[in-house]
Amino acid sequence: MSPFRVLVLNSGSSSLKYQLLDMRDHARLAVGLVERIGEQTSRITHTVPATGETREQNGPIADHETALKTVAEELDRDGLGLDSPDLAAIGHRVVHGGMFFTEPTLVDDAVITEIERLVPVAPLHNPANLTGIRTAMALRPDLPQVAVFDTAFHTTMPESAARYAIDARIADRYRVRRYGFHGTSHAYVSRATAALLGKRPEDVNVIVLHLGNGASASAVRGGRCVDTSMGLTPLEGLVMGTRSGDLDPAVIFHLQRVGGMSMDEVDTLLNKTSGLFGLCGDNDMREILRRIDEGDEEARLAFDIYIHRLRKYIGAYYAVLGRVDAVVFTAGVGENAAPVRQAAIAGLEGLGLAVDSDLNAVRNDEPRLISPASARVAVAVVPTDEEWEIATQTYALIGADQKRKGS
């Protein structure tokens, strides 16, 4: 029997998320997280979903190599080690692939070099992703390593959507354009929404709202992204947990000239202390909703600004698509915060959109419609599964590669 397992790695600057999946039956064999890599207070949490067993280790984990070796030891305890003949490949989340990487890619030295070239436009993410790739390659040099890029799904955007209106020569020289992010989530959710409607992806136009601490919207026509809210970096677009989203660029000049802030200070402001956190001191939507229930006006204003921006993008992408079959909510806030969904759709009946309050109040892990049967446009909640999307793309790529080689 051919190998049938894929290990998915998502390497952050000080963390390593992982899942081991059985591609035959969509089963999660192991799920885990290594936190605070490089600190004395590192922790690994490892779960075996089939049994519900969770193991936790606390103590210093010096670097990503040590972290991955620790993960391998945990997997080995369950008979699922990295040396297993059933392991087909390791799939890596890579945040920025630029315009060069438009699909999942087998990793080699040339691919690593190109990912390195993109570090200036993803300085927080690509170096960590590369560390995970290099570590995995060192531990299993014989195993196919596949990079799956957050930006790839959005490379189908037309130039009219992807280009900024600045000097084209300067834009090309410094690779300034709208790339978009959360692509694996938007790809998975748009296809799952089509399935929920009983249609093929190529027959459906969908507005996907990925609402987590980071948040993005996309307009998907016939399975292909034609617009998305994030741009050169994940800062543009919706109001997020700690990021401002859309902003007049002159605000930056004003803060530097009038406020005397340095470039780094402005960068920190817009990425780490803005968004919901900057507006009310909380970036957890659950806490904001609790404060609203207690009559907190600061939390209410933050919520209203968040919803206002969200509704603007729904309307804009409705115009981009011309015909919309579904608006779908996903990710932590999108899947769990019923008041966000209710408020975002309220008043849009003229566009054929409505939410059934009873359906909206239901909480489960299944894709579901929350619009009344009479609504012209479906409104749905579809849990995202970025790890499964990465595993699926990885498995398909190595299968195609083996077929091409005649193995």
CSV table of C-alpha atoms in Angstrom, one decimal:
chain,number,residue,atom,x,y,z
A,1,MET,CA,0.0,0.0,0.0
A,2,SER,CA,1.3,3.5,-0.8
A,3,PRO,CA,2.0,5.9,2.0
A,4,PHE,CA,-1.2,7.7,3.1
A,5,ARG,CA,-0.3,10.1,5.9
A,6,VAL,CA,0.6,13.8,5.6
A,7,LEU,CA,2.2,15.8,8.4
A,8,VAL,CA,1.2,19.5,8.2
A,9,LEU,CA,3.6,22.0,9.8
A,10,ASN,CA,2.8,25.7,10.5
A,11,SER,CA,5.9,27.3,11.8
A,12,GLY,CA,5.7,30.7,13.6
A,13,SER,CA,8.6,32.8,14.9
A,14,SER,CA,8.3,31.1,18.3
A,15,SER,CA,5.7,28.4,17.8
A,16,LEU,CA,5.1,25.2,15.8
A,17,LYS,CA,1.6,23.9,15.0
A,18,TYR,CA,1.2,20.5,13.6
A,19,GLN,CA,-1.3,17.9,12.5
A,20,LEU,CA,-0.9,14.4,11.2
A,21,LEU,CA,-3.7,13.3,8.8
A,22,ASP,CA,-4.8,10.1,7.3
A,23,MET,CA,-5.7,11.0,3.7
A,24,ARG,CA,-7.8,7.9,3.2
A,25,ASP,CA,-10.6,8.9,5.6
A,26,HIS,CA,-9.9,12.5,6.6
A,27,ALA,CA,-8.9,11.4,10.1
A,28,ARG,CA,-6.8,13.5,12.4
A,29,LEU,CA,-4.3,11.1,13.9
A,30,ALA,CA,-2.5,13.7,16.0
A,31,VAL,CA,-2.8,17.5,16.7
A,32,GLY,CA,-0.3,19.6,18.6
A,33,LEU,CA,1.3,22.9,19.4
A,34,VAL,CA,4.8,23.9,20.6
A,35,GLU,CA,4.7,27.3,22.2
A,36,ARG,CA,7.4,29.8,23.3
A,37,ILE,CA,10.2,28.2,21.4
A,38,GLY,CA,13.5,29.6,22.6
A,39,GLU,CA,12.3,30.4,26.1
A,40,GLN,CA,12.6,28.6,29.4
A,41,THR,CA,8.8,28.3,29.6
A,42,SER,CA,8.3,26.4,26.4
A,43,ARG,CA,5.4,24.0,26.2
A,44,ILE,CA,4.2,21.3,23.9
A,45,THR,CA,0.5,20.1,23.9
A,46,HIS,CA,-0.1,16.9,22.0
A,47,THR,CA,-3.6,15.4,21.4
A,48,VAL,CA,-4.7,12.1,19.9
A,49,PRO,CA,-8.2,12.8,18.7
A,50,ALA,CA,-9.2,9.2,18.4
A,51,THR,CA,-8.8,8.6,22.1
A,52,GLY,CA,-9.1,12.1,23.4
A,53,GLU,CA,-5.8,11.8,25.2
A,54,THR,CA,-3.8,15.0,25.6
A,55,ARG,CA,-0.2,15.1,26.8
A,56,GLU,CA,1.6,18.2,27.9
A,57,GLN,CA,5.3,18.9,28.5
A,58,ASN,CA,6.8,22.1,30.0
A,59,GLY,CA,10.4,23.1,29.8
A,60,PRO,CA,12.9,24.9,27.6
A,61,ILE,CA,12.9,24.1,23.9
A,62,ALA,CA,15.8,25.9,22.4
A,63,ASP,CA,14.9,26.1,18.7
A,64,HIS,CA,12.7,24.8,15.9
A,65,GLU,CA,14.9,21.8,15.3
A,66,THR,CA,14.5,20.8,19.0
A,67,ALA,CA,10.8,21.5,18.7
A,68,LEU,CA,10.3,19.2,15.7
A,69,LYS,CA,12.4,16.5,17.3
A,70,THR,CA,10.1,16.7,20.3
A,71,VAL,CA,7.1,16.5,18.1
A,72,ALA,CA,8.6,13.4,16.4
A,73,GLU,CA,9.1,11.8,19.9
A,74,GLU,CA,5.5,12.5,20.8
A,75,LEU,CA,4.3,11.0,17.5
A,76,ASP,CA,6.6,8.0,18.0
A,77,ARG,CA,4.9,7.3,21.4
A,78,ASP,CA,1.7,6.8,19.5
A,79,GLY,CA,3.3,4.6,16.8
A,80,LEU,CA,3.1,7.5,14.3
A,81,GLY,CA,6.8,8.5,14.1
A,82,LEU,CA,8.4,10.5,11.3
A,83,ASP,CA,10.2,7.3,10.3
A,84,SER,CA,7.0,5.5,9.5
A,85,PRO,CA,6.7,4.1,6.0
A,86,ASP,CA,3.1,5.3,6.0
A,87,LEU,CA,4.2,9.0,6.0
A,88,ALA,CA,3.9,10.2,2.4
A,89,ALA,CA,5.0,13.9,2.8
A,90,ILE,CA,5.3,16.9,5.0
A,91,GLY,CA,3.2,19.9,4.0
A,92,HIS,CA,4.4,23.4,5.1
A,93,ARG,CA,2.3,26.5,5.3
A,94,VAL,CA,4.2,29.4,3.8
A,95,VAL,CA,2.6,32.8,4.1
A,96,HIS,CA,4.0,34.7,1.1
A,97,GLY,CA,4.6,33.2,-2.3
A,98,GLY,CA,4.5,36.4,-4.3
A,99,MET,CA,3.5,36.0,-7.9
A,100,PHE,CA,6.1,33.3,-8.4
A,101,PHE,CA,4.3,30.5,-6.5
A,102,THR,CA,0.7,30.0,-7.8
A,103,GLU,CA,0.3,26.4,-6.6
A,104,PRO,CA,1.7,23.9,-4.1
A,105,THR,CA,5.4,23.3,-4.8
A,106,LEU,CA,7.9,20.6,-4.1
A,107,VAL,CA,10.7,22.2,-2.1
A,108,ASP,CA,14.2,22.3,-3.4
A,109,ASP,CA,17.1,24.7,-3.1
A,110,ALA,CA,15.7,27.0,-5.8
A,111,VAL,CA,12.3,27.2,-4.0
A,112,ILE,CA,14.0,28.0,-0.7
A,113,THR,CA,16.0,30.8,-2.4
A,114,GLU,CA,12.8,32.3,-3.9
A,115,ILE,CA,11.0,32.2,-0.5
A,116,GLU,CA,14.0,34.0,1.0
A,117,ARG,CA,13.7,36.7,-1.6
A,118,LEU,CA,10.2,37.3,-0.4
A,119,VAL,CA,11.2,37.9,3.2
A,120,PRO,CA,11.1,41.8,2.8
A,121,VAL,CA,7.4,41.6,2.1
A,122,ALA,CA,6.7,39.0,4.8
A,123,PRO,CA,9.4,39.7,7.5
A,124,LEU,CA,7.4,38.2,10.3
A,125,HIS,CA,6.3,35.0,8.6
A,126,ASN,CA,8.5,33.7,5.8
A,127,PRO,CA,11.7,33.4,8.0
A,128,ALA,CA,9.8,31.2,10.5
A,129,ASN,CA,8.2,29.2,7.7
A,130,LEU,CA,11.7,28.6,6.2
A,131,THR,CA,13.0,27.5,9.5
A,132,GLY,CA,10.3,24.8,9.7
A,133,ILE,CA,11.1,23.7,6.2
A,134,ARG,CA,14.8,23.4,6.7
A,135,THR,CA,14.4,21.6,10.0
A,136,ALA,CA,12.0,19.0,8.5
A,137,MET,CA,14.3,18.5,5.5
A,138,ALA,CA,17.2,17.9,7.9
A,139,LEU,CA,15.2,15.3,9.8
A,140,ARG,CA,13.7,13.5,6.8
A,141,PRO,CA,15.8,14.5,3.7
A,142,ASP,CA,14.3,11.5,1.8
A,143,LEU,CA,10.7,12.7,2.2
A,144,PRO,CA,8.9,15.1,-0.2
A,145,GLN,CA,8.5,18.5,1.4
A,146,VAL,CA,5.7,20.6,-0.1
A,147,ALA,CA,5.2,24.4,0.4
A,148,VAL,CA,1.6,25.5,0.3
A,149,PHE,CA,1.3,29.3,0.0
A,150,ASP,CA,-1.3,31.6,1.6
A,151,THR,CA,-1.1,33.9,-1.3
A,152,ALA,CA,-1.5,31.3,-4.1
A,153,PHE,CA,-5.3,31.2,-4.2
A,154,HIS,CA,-5.4,35.0,-4.8
A,155,THR,CA,-3.0,35.0,-7.8
A,156,THR,CA,-6.1,34.6,-10.1
A,157,MET,CA,-7.1,38.2,-9.3
A,158,PRO,CA,-7.1,40.3,-12.5
A,159,GLU,CA,-4.6,43.1,-12.7
A,160,SER,CA,-7.4,45.7,-12.2
A,161,ALA,CA,-7.9,44.3,-8.7
A,162,ALA,CA,-4.2,43.4,-7.8
A,163,ARG,CA,-2.5,46.7,-8.9
A,164,TYR,CA,-2.2,49.8,-6.8
A,165,ALA,CA,-2.5,53.1,-8.5
A,166,ILE,CA,1.1,54.1,-8.1
A,167,ASP,CA,4.0,54.5,-10.5
A,168,ALA,CA,4.0,51.1,-12.3
A,169,ARG,CA,7.8,51.1,-12.7
A,170,ILE,CA,8.3,51.6,-8.9
A,171,ALA,CA,5.6,49.0,-8.1
A,172,ASP,CA,7.3,46.4,-10.3
A,173,ARG,CA,10.8,47.1,-9.0
A,174,TYR,CA,9.8,46.6,-5.4
A,175,ARG,CA,7.0,44.0,-6.0
A,176,VAL,CA,4.3,46.3,-4.7
A,177,ARG,CA,0.9,44.9,-5.4
A,178,ARG,CA,-2.0,43.2,-3.6
A,179,TYR,CA,-1.2,39.6,-2.8
A,180,GLY,CA,-3.9,38.6,-0.3
A,181,PHE,CA,-3.6,36.1,2.5
A,182,HIS,CA,-5.6,33.3,4.3
A,183,GLY,CA,-5.7,31.7,0.8
A,184,THR,CA,-5.9,28.1,2.0
A,185,SER,CA,-8.9,29.1,4.1
A,186,HIS,CA,-10.7,31.0,1.3
A,187,ALA,CA,-10.0,28.1,-1.1
A,188,TYR,CA,-11.3,25.4,1.3
A,189,VAL,CA,-14.4,27.4,2.4
A,190,SER,CA,-15.5,28.5,-1.1
A,191,ARG,CA,-15.4,24.9,-2.3
A,192,ALA,CA,-17.2,23.7,0.9
A,193,THR,CA,-19.9,26.3,0.4
A,194,ALA,CA,-20.5,25.2,-3.1
A,195,ALA,CA,-20.9,21.6,-1.8
A,196,LEU,CA,-23.3,22.9,0.9
A,197,LEU,CA,-25.4,24.4,-1.9
A,198,GLY,CA,-25.3,21.2,-3.9
A,199,LYS,CA,-23.4,22.9,-6.7
A,200,ARG,CA,-20.0,22.7,-8.4
A,201,PRO,CA,-17.5,25.4,-7.4
A,202,GLU,CA,-17.3,26.7,-11.0
A,203,ASP,CA,-21.1,27.4,-10.9
A,204,VAL,CA,-21.1,29.5,-7.7
A,205,ASN,CA,-20.2,33.0,-6.8
A,206,VAL,CA,-19.3,33.4,-3.1
A,207,ILE,CA,-18.2,36.1,-0.7
A,208,VAL,CA,-16.0,34.5,2.0
A,209,LEU,CA,-15.5,36.3,5.3
A,210,HIS,CA,-12.6,34.8,7.2
A,211,LEU,CA,-13.0,36.5,10.6
A,212,GLY,CA,-10.4,35.6,13.3
A,213,ASN,CA,-7.9,37.8,15.1
A,214,GLY,CA,-6.7,38.4,11.5
A,215,ALA,CA,-9.5,39.0,9.1
A,216,SER,CA,-10.0,39.0,5.4
A,217,ALA,CA,-12.7,38.9,2.8
A,218,SER,CA,-12.7,37.5,-0.7
A,219,ALA,CA,-14.8,37.6,-3.8
A,220,VAL,CA,-14.8,34.1,-5.5
A,221,ARG,CA,-16.3,33.7,-8.9
A,222,GLY,CA,-16.6,30.2,-10.2
A,223,GLY,CA,-13.9,28.9,-7.8
A,224,ARG,CA,-11.4,31.6,-8.6
A,225,CYS,CA,-10.5,34.6,-6.5
A,226,VAL,CA,-11.2,37.9,-8.2
A,227,ASP,CA,-10.7,40.2,-5.3
A,228,THR,CA,-9.5,40.1,-1.7
A,229,SER,CA,-9.2,42.6,1.1
A,230,MET,CA,-5.6,42.1,2.3
A,231,GLY,CA,-2.9,43.6,0.2
A,232,LEU,CA,0.9,43.7,0.0
A,233,THR,CA,0.8,42.6,3.7
A,234,PRO,CA,-1.9,41.3,6.0
A,235,LEU,CA,-2.5,44.9,7.3
A,236,GLU,CA,-5.0,46.1,4.6
A,237,GLY,CA,-8.7,45.5,4.7
A,238,LEU,CA,-11.1,44.7,7.5
A,239,VAL,CA,-10.8,45.8,11.1
A,240,MET,CA,-8.9,43.1,12.9
A,241,GLY,CA,-7.9,42.1,16.5
A,242,THR,CA,-4.8,44.3,16.6
A,243,ARG,CA,-4.5,45.6,13.0
A,244,SER,CA,-6.1,48.7,11.7
A,245,GLY,CA,-7.1,47.5,8.3
A,246,ASP,CA,-7.8,50.2,5.6
A,247,LEU,CA,-6.2,53.5,6.4
A,248,ASP,CA,-5.5,56.7,4.6
A,249,PRO,CA,-1.7,56.4,3.9
A,250,ALA,CA,-1.2,60.0,4.9
A,251,VAL,CA,-2.0,59.0,8.5
A,252,ILE,CA,1.5,57.5,8.6
A,253,PHE,CA,3.1,60.7,7.4
A,254,HIS,CA,1.1,62.7,9.9
A,255,LEU,CA,2.1,60.5,12.8
A,256,GLN,CA,5.8,60.9,11.8
A,257,ARG,CA,5.8,64.6,11.1
A,258,VAL,CA,3.4,65.8,13.7
A,259,GLY,CA,3.6,63.0,16.3
A,260,GLY,CA,7.3,62.5,16.0
A,261,MET,CA,6.8,58.7,15.8
A,262,SER,CA,9.5,56.6,14.2
A,263,MET,CA,8.8,54.2,11.3
A,264,ASP,CA,9.0,51.2,13.7
A,265,GLU,CA,6.7,52.9,16.2
A,266,VAL,CA,4.1,53.5,13.5
A,267,ASP,CA,4.5,49.9,12.3
A,268,THR,CA,3.9,48.6,15.8
A,269,LEU,CA,0.9,50.9,16.2
A,270,LEU,CA,-0.9,49.7,13.1
A,271,ASN,CA,-0.1,46.0,13.4
A,272,LYS,CA,-0.1,45.3,17.1
A,273,THR,CA,-2.0,48.0,19.0
A,274,SER,CA,-4.8,49.1,16.6
A,275,GLY,CA,-8.0,47.3,15.4
A,276,LEU,CA,-10.3,46.3,18.2
A,277,PHE,CA,-7.6,46.4,20.7
A,278,GLY,CA,-6.7,50.0,19.9
A,279,LEU,CA,-10.4,51.0,20.0
A,280,CYS,CA,-11.4,49.4,23.3
A,281,GLY,CA,-8.5,47.6,24.8
A,282,ASP,CA,-9.7,44.1,23.9
A,283,ASN,CA,-9.1,42.0,20.8
A,284,ASP,CA,-11.2,39.0,21.9
A,285,MET,CA,-14.7,39.3,20.4
A,286,ARG,CA,-16.2,37.3,23.3
A,287,GLU,CA,-15.0,39.8,25.8
A,288,ILE,CA,-16.2,42.7,23.7
A,289,LEU,CA,-19.6,41.2,23.4
A,290,ARG,CA,-19.7,40.6,27.2
A,291,ARG,CA,-18.8,44.3,27.7
A,292,ILE,CA,-21.5,45.4,25.3
A,293,ASP,CA,-24.1,43.4,27.3
A,294,GLU,CA,-23.0,45.3,30.4
A,295,GLY,CA,-23.5,48.6,28.6
A,296,ASP,CA,-19.9,49.5,27.8
A,297,GLU,CA,-20.0,52.3,25.2
A,298,GLU,CA,-16.3,52.0,24.3
A,299,ALA,CA,-16.8,48.3,23.4
A,300,ARG,CA,-20.0,49.1,21.5
A,301,LEU,CA,-18.2,51.7,19.3
A,302,ALA,CA,-15.4,49.2,18.6
A,303,PHE,CA,-18.0,46.7,17.5
A,304,ASP,CA,-19.9,49.1,15.4
A,305,ILE,CA,-16.7,50.2,13.6
A,306,TYR,CA,-15.8,46.5,13.0
A,307,ILE,CA,-19.3,45.8,11.5
A,308,HIS,CA,-19.3,49.0,9.4
A,309,ARG,CA,-16.1,47.9,7.7
A,310,LEU,CA,-17.4,44.4,7.2
A,311,ARG,CA,-20.6,45.5,5.6
A,312,LYS,CA,-18.7,47.8,3.2
A,313,TYR,CA,-16.8,44.9,1.9
A,314,ILE,CA,-19.9,42.7,1.6
A,315,GLY,CA,-21.4,45.5,-0.6
A,316,ALA,CA,-18.2,46.1,-2.5
A,317,TYR,CA,-17.7,42.4,-3.4
A,318,TYR,CA,-21.4,42.0,-4.3
A,319,ALA,CA,-20.8,44.8,-6.9
A,320,VAL,CA,-17.5,43.1,-8.1
A,321,LEU,CA,-19.3,39.7,-8.5
A,322,GLY,CA,-22.5,41.0,-10.0
A,323,ARG,CA,-24.3,37.9,-8.9
A,324,VAL,CA,-23.8,36.3,-5.4
A,325,ASP,CA,-25.0,32.8,-4.5
A,326,ALA,CA,-23.7,32.9,-0.9
A,327,VAL,CA,-22.1,35.0,1.8
A,328,VAL,CA,-20.2,32.7,4.1
A,329,PHE,CA,-18.7,33.3,7.6
A,330,THR,CA,-15.6,31.3,8.8
A,331,ALA,CA,-12.7,31.2,11.3
A,332,GLY,CA,-12.9,31.9,15.1
A,333,VAL,CA,-15.2,34.9,15.1
A,334,GLY,CA,-17.1,34.1,11.9
A,335,GLU,CA,-17.9,30.6,13.1
A,336,ASN,CA,-18.7,31.4,16.8
A,337,ALA,CA,-20.0,35.0,17.1
A,338,ALA,CA,-23.7,35.0,16.2
A,339,PRO,CA,-24.1,38.7,16.9
A,340,VAL,CA,-21.4,39.5,14.4
A,341,ARG,CA,-23.1,37.6,11.7
A,342,GLN,CA,-26.5,39.1,12.6
A,343,ALA,CA,-25.2,42.6,12.6
A,344,ALA,CA,-23.2,42.2,9.4
A,345,ILE,CA,-26.2,41.1,7.4
A,346,ALA,CA,-28.9,43.3,9.1
A,347,GLY,CA,-30.5,45.8,6.7
A,348,LEU,CA,-29.2,44.1,3.5
A,349,GLU,CA,-32.5,42.6,2.5
A,350,GLY,CA,-32.5,44.7,-0.6
A,351,LEU,CA,-29.5,42.6,-1.7
A,352,GLY,CA,-31.4,39.4,-1.1
A,353,LEU,CA,-29.5,38.8,2.2
A,354,ALA,CA,-31.1,37.8,5.5
A,355,VAL,CA,-30.4,35.8,8.6
A,356,ASP,CA,-32.8,33.6,10.5
A,357,SER,CA,-32.2,34.3,14.2
A,358,ASP,CA,-33.0,30.8,15.3
A,359,LEU,CA,-30.6,29.2,12.8
A,360,ASN,CA,-28.0,31.7,13.5
A,361,ALA,CA,-28.1,30.9,17.3
A,362,VAL,CA,-27.2,27.2,16.7
A,363,ARG,CA,-23.6,26.2,17.4
A,364,ASN,CA,-22.0,23.2,15.9
A,365,ASP,CA,-19.0,22.2,13.9
A,366,GLU,CA,-20.9,21.4,10.6
A,367,PRO,CA,-21.3,23.6,7.6
A,368,ARG,CA,-24.8,25.1,7.8
A,369,LEU,CA,-27.2,27.7,6.3
A,370,ILE,CA,-28.4,30.5,8.6
A,371,SER,CA,-30.6,32.3,6.1
A,372,PRO,CA,-34.3,31.7,5.8
A,373,ALA,CA,-35.5,29.4,3.0
A,374,SER,CA,-37.0,32.4,1.2
A,375,ALA,CA,-33.7,34.3,1.0
A,376,ARG,CA,-32.5,35.0,-2.5
A,377,VAL,CA,-28.8,34.7,-1.4
A,378,ALA,CA,-27.7,32.0,1.0
A,379,VAL,CA,-25.9,33.0,4.2
A,380,ALA,CA,-23.8,30.2,5.6
A,381,VAL,CA,-21.4,29.3,8.4
A,382,VAL,CA,-18.6,26.9,7.2
A,383,PRO,CA,-15.8,25.9,9.6
A,384,THR,CA,-12.5,26.4,7.9
A,385,ASP,CA,-9.9,23.6,7.8
A,386,GLU,CA,-6.6,25.1,6.6
A,387,GLU,CA,-4.6,22.0,7.7
A,388,TRP,CA,-6.8,19.7,5.7
A,389,GLU,CA,-6.5,22.0,2.7
A,390,ILE,CA,-2.7,22.0,3.0
A,391,ALA,CA,-2.7,18.2,3.4
A,392,THR,CA,-5.0,17.7,0.4
A,393,GLN,CA,-2.8,20.0,-1.9
A,394,THR,CA,0.3,18.3,-0.7
A,395,TYR,CA,-1.0,14.7,-1.2
A,396,ALA,CA,-2.3,15.6,-4.7
A,397,LEU,CA,1.0,17.1,-5.7
A,398,ILE,CA,3.1,14.2,-4.7
A,399,GLY,CA,0.6,11.8,-6.3
A,400,ALA,CA,0.9,13.8,-9.6
A,401,ASP,CA,4.7,13.9,-9.3
A,402,GLN,CA,4.9,10.1,-8.8
A,403,LYS,CA,2.6,9.5,-11.7
A,404,ARG,CA,4.7,11.7,-13.9
A,405,LYS,CA,7.8,9.8,-12.9
A,406,GLY,CA,6.0,6.5,-13.6
A,407,SER,CA,6.4,5.2,-10.1
